[in-house]
Amino acid sequence: GALVYQYPRRTICKSGTSMRMECQAVGFQATSVAWYRQSPQKTFELIALSTVNSAIKYEQNFTQEKFPISHPNLSFSSMTVLNAYLEDRGLYLCGARDASSAETLYFGSGTRLTVL
Amino acid sequence: GQQVQQSPASLVLQEGENAELQCNFSTSLNSMQWFYQRPGGSLVSLFYNPSGTKQSGRLTSTTVIKERRSSLHISSSQTTDSGTYLCAMANYAQGLTFGLGTRVSVFP
């Protein structure tokens, strides 16, 4: 079956430092990967949508300078949170789209970021 | 304003009771999905349901695209059903716009 492995599951970083999270699609080709953030007491916000061989599209309030994304092939994507501060804490999720499966998004288990 | 509105915000059930969760969209949509968010935060995709009714075990999803609404019915609830149920619509960027969720608590 189709799976998305996301790691790390949890991470703690000091204010002003950076952390990277990764997603790997298994069992399907991830033609696009969407990254989301769920801040405390809020719902999921789309950070950016990355499609292989296309420019990464960032949503309003999110920038490449703050959340650089790498999507080099059909099975791997990574996102870094640069200079993390308290407002960046929350649950980050990647969702990978399998175009051959009714455009369903398969989600990783999430990376919970705590900023000290 | 919120493009995806879910109701109720929270629901408390006695084990065995049925429940109906609603999702309304303020804009036209091509597709939508229902998710279950485990207490730890991870998401489980329940239904991808552009239109019509789909059933999986005790869960039934009914979506009427032209009316911009979808419902999720839980029958014979169990304590393991506790968690947050999210609906989301696919927007123009092919990402998803999530609702705020319905927090379901099922007690024995």
PDB file of C-alpha atoms in Angstrom:
ATOM      1  CA  GLY A   1       0.000   0.000   0.000  1.00  0.00           C
ATOM      2  CA  ALA A   2       0.872   3.663  -0.170  1.00  0.00           C
ATOM      3  CA  LEU A   3       2.678   5.136   2.826  1.00  0.00           C
ATOM      4  CA  VAL A   4       4.402   8.360   3.716  1.00  0.00           C
ATOM      5  CA  TYR A   5       7.194   8.256   6.268  1.00  0.00           C
ATOM      6  CA  GLN A   6       7.839  11.538   7.989  1.00  0.00           C
ATOM      7  CA  TYR A   7      10.702  12.142  10.418  1.00  0.00           C
ATOM      8  CA  PRO A   8      11.560  13.129  12.977  1.00  0.00           C
ATOM      9  CA  ARG A   9       8.320  12.592  14.893  1.00  0.00           C
ATOM     10  CA  ARG A  10       9.264  15.153  17.519  1.00  0.00           C
ATOM     11  CA  THR A  11      11.968  17.737  17.767  1.00  0.00           C
ATOM     12  CA  ILE A  12      12.980  20.446  20.171  1.00  0.00           C
ATOM     13  CA  CYS A  13      15.140  23.342  19.126  1.00  0.00           C
ATOM     14  CA  LYS A  14      16.399  26.492  20.707  1.00  0.00           C
ATOM     15  CA  SER A  15      14.963  29.791  19.618  1.00  0.00           C
ATOM     16  CA  GLY A  16      16.836  31.105  16.589  1.00  0.00           C
ATOM     17  CA  THR A  17      18.109  27.733  15.415  1.00  0.00           C
ATOM     18  CA  SER A  18      16.873  25.704  12.477  1.00  0.00           C
ATOM     19  CA  MET A  19      15.474  22.249  12.028  1.00  0.00           C
ATOM     20  CA  ARG A  20      14.790  20.054   9.057  1.00  0.00           C
ATOM     21  CA  MET A  21      12.052  17.511   8.516  1.00  0.00           C
ATOM     22  CA  GLU A  22      11.775  14.929   5.798  1.00  0.00           C
ATOM     23  CA  CYS A  23       9.088  12.953   4.047  1.00  0.00           C
ATOM     24  CA  GLN A  24       9.475   9.807   2.013  1.00  0.00           C
ATOM     25  CA  ALA A  25       6.753   8.299  -0.149  1.00  0.00           C
ATOM     26  CA  VAL A  26       6.672   4.524  -0.292  1.00  0.00           C
ATOM     27  CA  GLY A  27       4.627   2.499  -2.735  1.00  0.00           C
ATOM     28  CA  PHE A  28       3.656   5.323  -5.032  1.00  0.00           C
ATOM     29  CA  GLN A  29       5.080   8.230  -6.932  1.00  0.00           C
ATOM     30  CA  ALA A  30       4.615  11.526  -5.152  1.00  0.00           C
ATOM     31  CA  THR A  31       4.024  13.888  -8.022  1.00  0.00           C
ATOM     32  CA  SER A  32       3.377  16.712  -5.605  1.00  0.00           C
ATOM     33  CA  VAL A  33       3.967  17.263  -1.918  1.00  0.00           C
ATOM     34  CA  ALA A  34       2.100  19.747   0.253  1.00  0.00           C
ATOM     35  CA  TRP A  35       3.445  20.909   3.604  1.00  0.00           C
ATOM     36  CA  TYR A  36       1.075  21.993   6.352  1.00  0.00           C
ATOM     37  CA  ARG A  37       1.377  23.417   9.809  1.00  0.00           C
ATOM     38  CA  GLN A  38      -1.078  23.080  12.681  1.00  0.00           C
ATOM     39  CA  SER A  39      -0.314  25.702  15.282  1.00  0.00           C
ATOM     40  CA  PRO A  40      -1.607  25.141  18.831  1.00  0.00           C
ATOM     41  CA  GLN A  41      -5.416  25.324  18.979  1.00  0.00           C
ATOM     42  CA  LYS A  42      -5.658  25.901  15.240  1.00  0.00           C
ATOM     43  CA  THR A  43      -6.381  23.910  12.122  1.00  0.00           C
ATOM     44  CA  PHE A  44      -3.942  23.017   9.386  1.00  0.00           C
ATOM     45  CA  GLU A  45      -2.570  25.772   7.163  1.00  0.00           C
ATOM     46  CA  LEU A  46      -0.983  25.087   3.822  1.00  0.00           C
ATOM     47  CA  ILE A  47       2.618  26.290   3.791  1.00  0.00           C
ATOM     48  CA  ALA A  48       3.587  25.393   0.258  1.00  0.00           C
ATOM     49  CA  LEU A  49       2.910  23.043  -2.579  1.00  0.00           C
ATOM     50  CA  SER A  50       5.847  21.419  -4.311  1.00  0.00           C
ATOM     51  CA  THR A  51       5.559  19.678  -7.675  1.00  0.00           C
ATOM     52  CA  VAL A  52       8.474  17.829  -9.189  1.00  0.00           C
ATOM     53  CA  ASN A  53      10.131  19.835 -11.972  1.00  0.00           C
ATOM     54  CA  SER A  54       8.057  22.917 -11.160  1.00  0.00           C
ATOM     55  CA  ALA A  55       8.537  25.940  -8.962  1.00  0.00           C
ATOM     56  CA  ILE A  56       7.436  25.589  -5.349  1.00  0.00           C
ATOM     57  CA  LYS A  57       4.370  27.666  -4.595  1.00  0.00           C
ATOM     58  CA  TYR A  58       4.219  29.245  -1.152  1.00  0.00           C
ATOM     59  CA  GLU A  59       1.029  30.437   0.458  1.00  0.00           C
ATOM     60  CA  GLN A  60       0.605  33.892   1.879  1.00  0.00           C
ATOM     61  CA  ASN A  61       2.447  34.332   5.185  1.00  0.00           C
ATOM     62  CA  PHE A  62       4.981  31.657   4.297  1.00  0.00           C
ATOM     63  CA  THR A  63       8.210  32.237   2.379  1.00  0.00           C
ATOM     64  CA  GLN A  64      11.012  30.246   0.869  1.00  0.00           C
ATOM     65  CA  GLU A  65      13.456  32.229   2.976  1.00  0.00           C
ATOM     66  CA  LYS A  66      11.824  30.913   6.132  1.00  0.00           C
ATOM     67  CA  PHE A  67      10.692  27.447   4.986  1.00  0.00           C
ATOM     68  CA  PRO A  68      12.998  26.232   2.200  1.00  0.00           C
ATOM     69  CA  ILE A  69      11.757  23.044   0.570  1.00  0.00           C
ATOM     70  CA  SER A  70      13.614  20.455  -1.464  1.00  0.00           C
ATOM     71  CA  HIS A  71      11.732  17.998  -3.671  1.00  0.00           C
ATOM     72  CA  PRO A  72      14.412  16.346  -5.823  1.00  0.00           C
ATOM     73  CA  ASN A  73      12.524  13.252  -6.950  1.00  0.00           C
ATOM     74  CA  LEU A  74       9.196  11.417  -6.835  1.00  0.00           C
ATOM     75  CA  SER A  75       9.763   9.862  -3.426  1.00  0.00           C
ATOM     76  CA  PHE A  76      11.437  12.451  -1.217  1.00  0.00           C
ATOM     77  CA  SER A  77      10.760  15.950   0.073  1.00  0.00           C
ATOM     78  CA  SER A  78      12.265  17.955   2.905  1.00  0.00           C
ATOM     79  CA  MET A  79      11.449  21.250   4.544  1.00  0.00           C
ATOM     80  CA  THR A  80      13.551  23.316   6.908  1.00  0.00           C
ATOM     81  CA  VAL A  81      12.271  25.792   9.463  1.00  0.00           C
ATOM     82  CA  LEU A  82      14.948  28.468   9.586  1.00  0.00           C
ATOM     83  CA  ASN A  83      15.506  30.608  12.661  1.00  0.00           C
ATOM     84  CA  ALA A  84      12.649  29.016  14.530  1.00  0.00           C
ATOM     85  CA  TYR A  85      10.839  31.062  17.131  1.00  0.00           C
ATOM     86  CA  LEU A  86       7.945  30.453  19.462  1.00  0.00           C
ATOM     87  CA  GLU A  87       5.329  31.199  16.805  1.00  0.00           C
ATOM     88  CA  ASP A  88       6.745  28.395  14.643  1.00  0.00           C
ATOM     89  CA  ARG A  89       5.888  25.671  17.107  1.00  0.00           C
ATOM     90  CA  GLY A  90       3.224  23.182  16.156  1.00  0.00           C
ATOM     91  CA  LEU A  91       2.640  20.055  14.130  1.00  0.00           C
ATOM     92  CA  TYR A  92       4.051  19.982  10.608  1.00  0.00           C
ATOM     93  CA  LEU A  93       2.597  17.532   8.138  1.00  0.00           C
ATOM     94  CA  CYS A  94       3.526  16.552   4.644  1.00  0.00           C
ATOM     95  CA  GLY A  95       0.890  15.262   2.272  1.00  0.00           C
ATOM     96  CA  ALA A  96       1.968  13.527  -0.903  1.00  0.00           C
ATOM     97  CA  ARG A  97      -0.317  13.251  -3.867  1.00  0.00           C
ATOM     98  CA  ASP A  98      -0.544  10.086  -5.905  1.00  0.00           C
ATOM     99  CA  ALA A  99      -2.007  11.143  -9.221  1.00  0.00           C
ATOM    100  CA  SER A 100      -2.904   7.556 -10.057  1.00  0.00           C
ATOM    101  CA  SER A 101      -5.129   7.173  -7.000  1.00  0.00           C
ATOM    102  CA  ALA A 102      -7.978   9.653  -7.453  1.00  0.00           C
ATOM    103  CA  GLU A 103      -5.705  12.469  -6.350  1.00  0.00           C
ATOM    104  CA  THR A 104      -5.825  11.382  -2.745  1.00  0.00           C
ATOM    105  CA  LEU A 105      -3.278  12.902  -0.410  1.00  0.00           C
ATOM    106  CA  TYR A 106      -1.363  10.506   1.806  1.00  0.00           C
ATOM    107  CA  PHE A 107      -0.079  12.084   4.975  1.00  0.00           C
ATOM    108  CA  GLY A 108       2.957  11.437   7.062  1.00  0.00           C
ATOM    109  CA  SER A 109       2.641  11.092  10.808  1.00  0.00           C
ATOM    110  CA  GLY A 110       3.780  14.640  11.386  1.00  0.00           C
ATOM    111  CA  THR A 111       6.716  16.376  13.032  1.00  0.00           C
ATOM    112  CA  ARG A 112       5.921  18.120  16.277  1.00  0.00           C
ATOM    113  CA  LEU A 113       8.190  21.117  16.755  1.00  0.00           C
ATOM    114  CA  THR A 114       8.804  22.623  20.158  1.00  0.00           C
ATOM    115  CA  VAL A 115      10.806  25.832  20.351  1.00  0.00           C
ATOM    116  CA  LEU A 116      12.500  26.730  23.619  1.00  0.00           C
TER     117      LEU A 116
ATOM    118  CA  GLY B   1     -13.734  34.222   6.596  1.00  0.00           C
ATOM    119  CA  GLN B   2     -13.463  30.538   7.135  1.00  0.00           C
ATOM    120  CA  GLN B   3     -13.885  28.737   3.836  1.00  0.00           C
ATOM    121  CA  VAL B   4     -14.576  25.390   5.455  1.00  0.00           C
ATOM    122  CA  GLN B   5     -17.002  25.362   8.350  1.00  0.00           C
ATOM    123  CA  GLN B   6     -17.501  22.327  10.518  1.00  0.00           C
ATOM    124  CA  SER B   7     -20.179  21.677  13.061  1.00  0.00           C
ATOM    125  CA  PRO B   8     -20.495  20.941  15.836  1.00  0.00           C
ATOM    126  CA  ALA B   9     -17.190  22.096  17.265  1.00  0.00           C
ATOM    127  CA  SER B  10     -17.298  19.317  19.809  1.00  0.00           C
ATOM    128  CA  LEU B  11     -19.433  16.308  20.528  1.00  0.00           C
ATOM    129  CA  VAL B  12     -19.746  14.057  23.546  1.00  0.00           C
ATOM    130  CA  LEU B  13     -21.205  10.621  22.999  1.00  0.00           C
ATOM    131  CA  GLN B  14     -22.054   7.609  25.060  1.00  0.00           C
ATOM    132  CA  GLU B  15     -20.674   4.463  23.544  1.00  0.00           C
ATOM    133  CA  GLY B  16     -23.175   3.028  21.095  1.00  0.00           C
ATOM    134  CA  GLU B  17     -24.713   6.350  20.105  1.00  0.00           C
ATOM    135  CA  ASN B  18     -24.730   7.615  16.538  1.00  0.00           C
ATOM    136  CA  ALA B  19     -23.354  10.976  15.445  1.00  0.00           C
ATOM    137  CA  GLU B  20     -23.566  13.242  12.433  1.00  0.00           C
ATOM    138  CA  LEU B  21     -20.781  15.700  11.629  1.00  0.00           C
ATOM    139  CA  GLN B  22     -21.327  18.478   9.118  1.00  0.00           C
ATOM    140  CA  CYS B  23     -19.011  20.299   6.765  1.00  0.00           C
ATOM    141  CA  ASN B  24     -20.000  23.321   4.688  1.00  0.00           C
ATOM    142  CA  PHE B  25     -17.918  25.093   2.106  1.00  0.00           C
ATOM    143  CA  SER B  26     -18.198  28.777   1.270  1.00  0.00           C
ATOM    144  CA  THR B  27     -16.763  28.414  -2.234  1.00  0.00           C
ATOM    145  CA  SER B  28     -17.221  25.960  -5.046  1.00  0.00           C
ATOM    146  CA  LEU B  29     -15.007  22.922  -4.832  1.00  0.00           C
ATOM    147  CA  ASN B  30     -13.823  20.048  -6.931  1.00  0.00           C
ATOM    148  CA  SER B  31     -13.238  17.505  -4.223  1.00  0.00           C
ATOM    149  CA  MET B  32     -13.093  17.058  -0.510  1.00  0.00           C
ATOM    150  CA  GLN B  33     -11.699  14.658   2.060  1.00  0.00           C
ATOM    151  CA  TRP B  34     -12.541  13.589   5.574  1.00  0.00           C
ATOM    152  CA  PHE B  35      -9.702  12.961   7.997  1.00  0.00           C
ATOM    153  CA  TYR B  36      -9.412  11.597  11.495  1.00  0.00           C
ATOM    154  CA  GLN B  37      -6.729  13.194  13.637  1.00  0.00           C
ATOM    155  CA  ARG B  38      -5.455  10.901  16.338  1.00  0.00           C
ATOM    156  CA  PRO B  39      -4.865  12.387  19.805  1.00  0.00           C
ATOM    157  CA  GLY B  40      -1.131  12.400  19.029  1.00  0.00           C
ATOM    158  CA  GLY B  41      -1.745  14.547  15.953  1.00  0.00           C
ATOM    159  CA  SER B  42      -1.241  12.221  13.005  1.00  0.00           C
ATOM    160  CA  LEU B  43      -3.865  12.193  10.262  1.00  0.00           C
ATOM    161  CA  VAL B  44      -5.762   9.265   8.850  1.00  0.00           C
ATOM    162  CA  SER B  45      -7.584   9.759   5.575  1.00  0.00           C
ATOM    163  CA  LEU B  46     -11.130   8.441   5.950  1.00  0.00           C
ATOM    164  CA  PHE B  47     -12.801   9.328   2.684  1.00  0.00           C
ATOM    165  CA  TYR B  48     -11.977  10.993  -0.576  1.00  0.00           C
ATOM    166  CA  ASN B  49     -15.456  11.899  -1.653  1.00  0.00           C
ATOM    167  CA  PRO B  50     -16.068  14.232  -4.553  1.00  0.00           C
ATOM    168  CA  SER B  51     -19.739  13.413  -4.638  1.00  0.00           C
ATOM    169  CA  GLY B  52     -22.299  10.917  -3.389  1.00  0.00           C
ATOM    170  CA  THR B  53     -22.194   8.473  -0.503  1.00  0.00           C
ATOM    171  CA  LYS B  54     -19.373   6.218   0.622  1.00  0.00           C
ATOM    172  CA  GLN B  55     -19.271   3.793   3.508  1.00  0.00           C
ATOM    173  CA  SER B  56     -16.411   2.231   5.371  1.00  0.00           C
ATOM    174  CA  GLY B  57     -17.356   0.116   8.354  1.00  0.00           C
ATOM    175  CA  ARG B  58     -19.314   2.269  10.773  1.00  0.00           C
ATOM    176  CA  LEU B  59     -18.503   5.485   8.925  1.00  0.00           C
ATOM    177  CA  THR B  60     -20.590   6.926   6.105  1.00  0.00           C
ATOM    178  CA  SER B  61     -19.760  10.063   4.162  1.00  0.00           C
ATOM    179  CA  THR B  62     -22.287  11.901   1.992  1.00  0.00           C
ATOM    180  CA  THR B  63     -21.222  14.820  -0.172  1.00  0.00           C
ATOM    181  CA  VAL B  64     -23.445  17.053  -2.284  1.00  0.00           C
ATOM    182  CA  ILE B  65     -21.007  19.104  -4.311  1.00  0.00           C
ATOM    183  CA  LYS B  66     -23.523  21.510  -5.820  1.00  0.00           C
ATOM    184  CA  GLU B  67     -24.799  22.340  -2.322  1.00  0.00           C
ATOM    185  CA  ARG B  68     -21.241  22.646  -1.015  1.00  0.00           C
ATOM    186  CA  ARG B  69     -21.752  20.355   1.927  1.00  0.00           C
ATOM    187  CA  SER B  70     -20.667  17.020   3.258  1.00  0.00           C
ATOM    188  CA  SER B  71     -21.573  14.956   6.287  1.00  0.00           C
ATOM    189  CA  LEU B  72     -19.870  12.173   8.182  1.00  0.00           C
ATOM    190  CA  HIS B  73     -22.057   9.720  10.038  1.00  0.00           C
ATOM    191  CA  ILE B  74     -20.633   7.579  12.819  1.00  0.00           C
ATOM    192  CA  SER B  75     -22.843   4.694  13.805  1.00  0.00           C
ATOM    193  CA  SER B  76     -22.613   2.729  17.053  1.00  0.00           C
ATOM    194  CA  SER B  77     -19.774   4.890  18.342  1.00  0.00           C
ATOM    195  CA  GLN B  78     -16.902   3.314  20.267  1.00  0.00           C
ATOM    196  CA  THR B  79     -14.382   4.839  22.634  1.00  0.00           C
ATOM    197  CA  THR B  80     -11.713   4.343  19.986  1.00  0.00           C
ATOM    198  CA  ASP B  81     -13.607   6.808  17.776  1.00  0.00           C
ATOM    199  CA  SER B  82     -12.537   9.649  20.081  1.00  0.00           C
ATOM    200  CA  GLY B  83     -10.428  12.269  18.380  1.00  0.00           C
ATOM    201  CA  THR B  84     -10.803  15.154  15.973  1.00  0.00           C
ATOM    202  CA  TYR B  85     -12.518  14.798  12.623  1.00  0.00           C
ATOM    203  CA  LEU B  86     -11.443  17.207   9.922  1.00  0.00           C
ATOM    204  CA  CYS B  87     -12.902  17.898   6.537  1.00  0.00           C
ATOM    205  CA  ALA B  88     -10.935  19.631   3.835  1.00  0.00           C
ATOM    206  CA  MET B  89     -11.574  20.842   0.341  1.00  0.00           C
ATOM    207  CA  ALA B  90      -9.151  20.866  -2.558  1.00  0.00           C
ATOM    208  CA  ASN B  91      -8.453  24.418  -3.606  1.00  0.00           C
ATOM    209  CA  TYR B  92      -7.117  25.816  -6.842  1.00  0.00           C
ATOM    210  CA  ALA B  93      -3.535  25.095  -5.851  1.00  0.00           C
ATOM    211  CA  GLN B  94      -4.386  21.425  -5.320  1.00  0.00           C
ATOM    212  CA  GLY B  95      -3.502  21.704  -1.698  1.00  0.00           C
ATOM    213  CA  LEU B  96      -6.204  21.340   0.933  1.00  0.00           C
ATOM    214  CA  THR B  97      -8.067  23.879   3.005  1.00  0.00           C
ATOM    215  CA  PHE B  98      -9.023  22.398   6.331  1.00  0.00           C
ATOM    216  CA  GLY B  99     -11.926  23.106   8.608  1.00  0.00           C
ATOM    217  CA  LEU B 100     -11.377  23.653  12.316  1.00  0.00           C
ATOM    218  CA  GLY B 101     -12.526  20.149  13.088  1.00  0.00           C
ATOM    219  CA  THR B 102     -15.063  18.454  15.330  1.00  0.00           C
ATOM    220  CA  ARG B 103     -13.652  17.063  18.545  1.00  0.00           C
ATOM    221  CA  VAL B 104     -15.438  13.824  19.372  1.00  0.00           C
ATOM    222  CA  SER B 105     -15.306  12.257  22.817  1.00  0.00           C
ATOM    223  CA  VAL B 106     -16.889   8.859  23.316  1.00  0.00           C
ATOM    224  CA  PHE B 107     -17.346   7.587  26.856  1.00  0.00           C
ATOM    225  CA  PRO B 108     -18.151   4.025  27.940  1.00  0.00           C
TER     226      PRO B 108
END
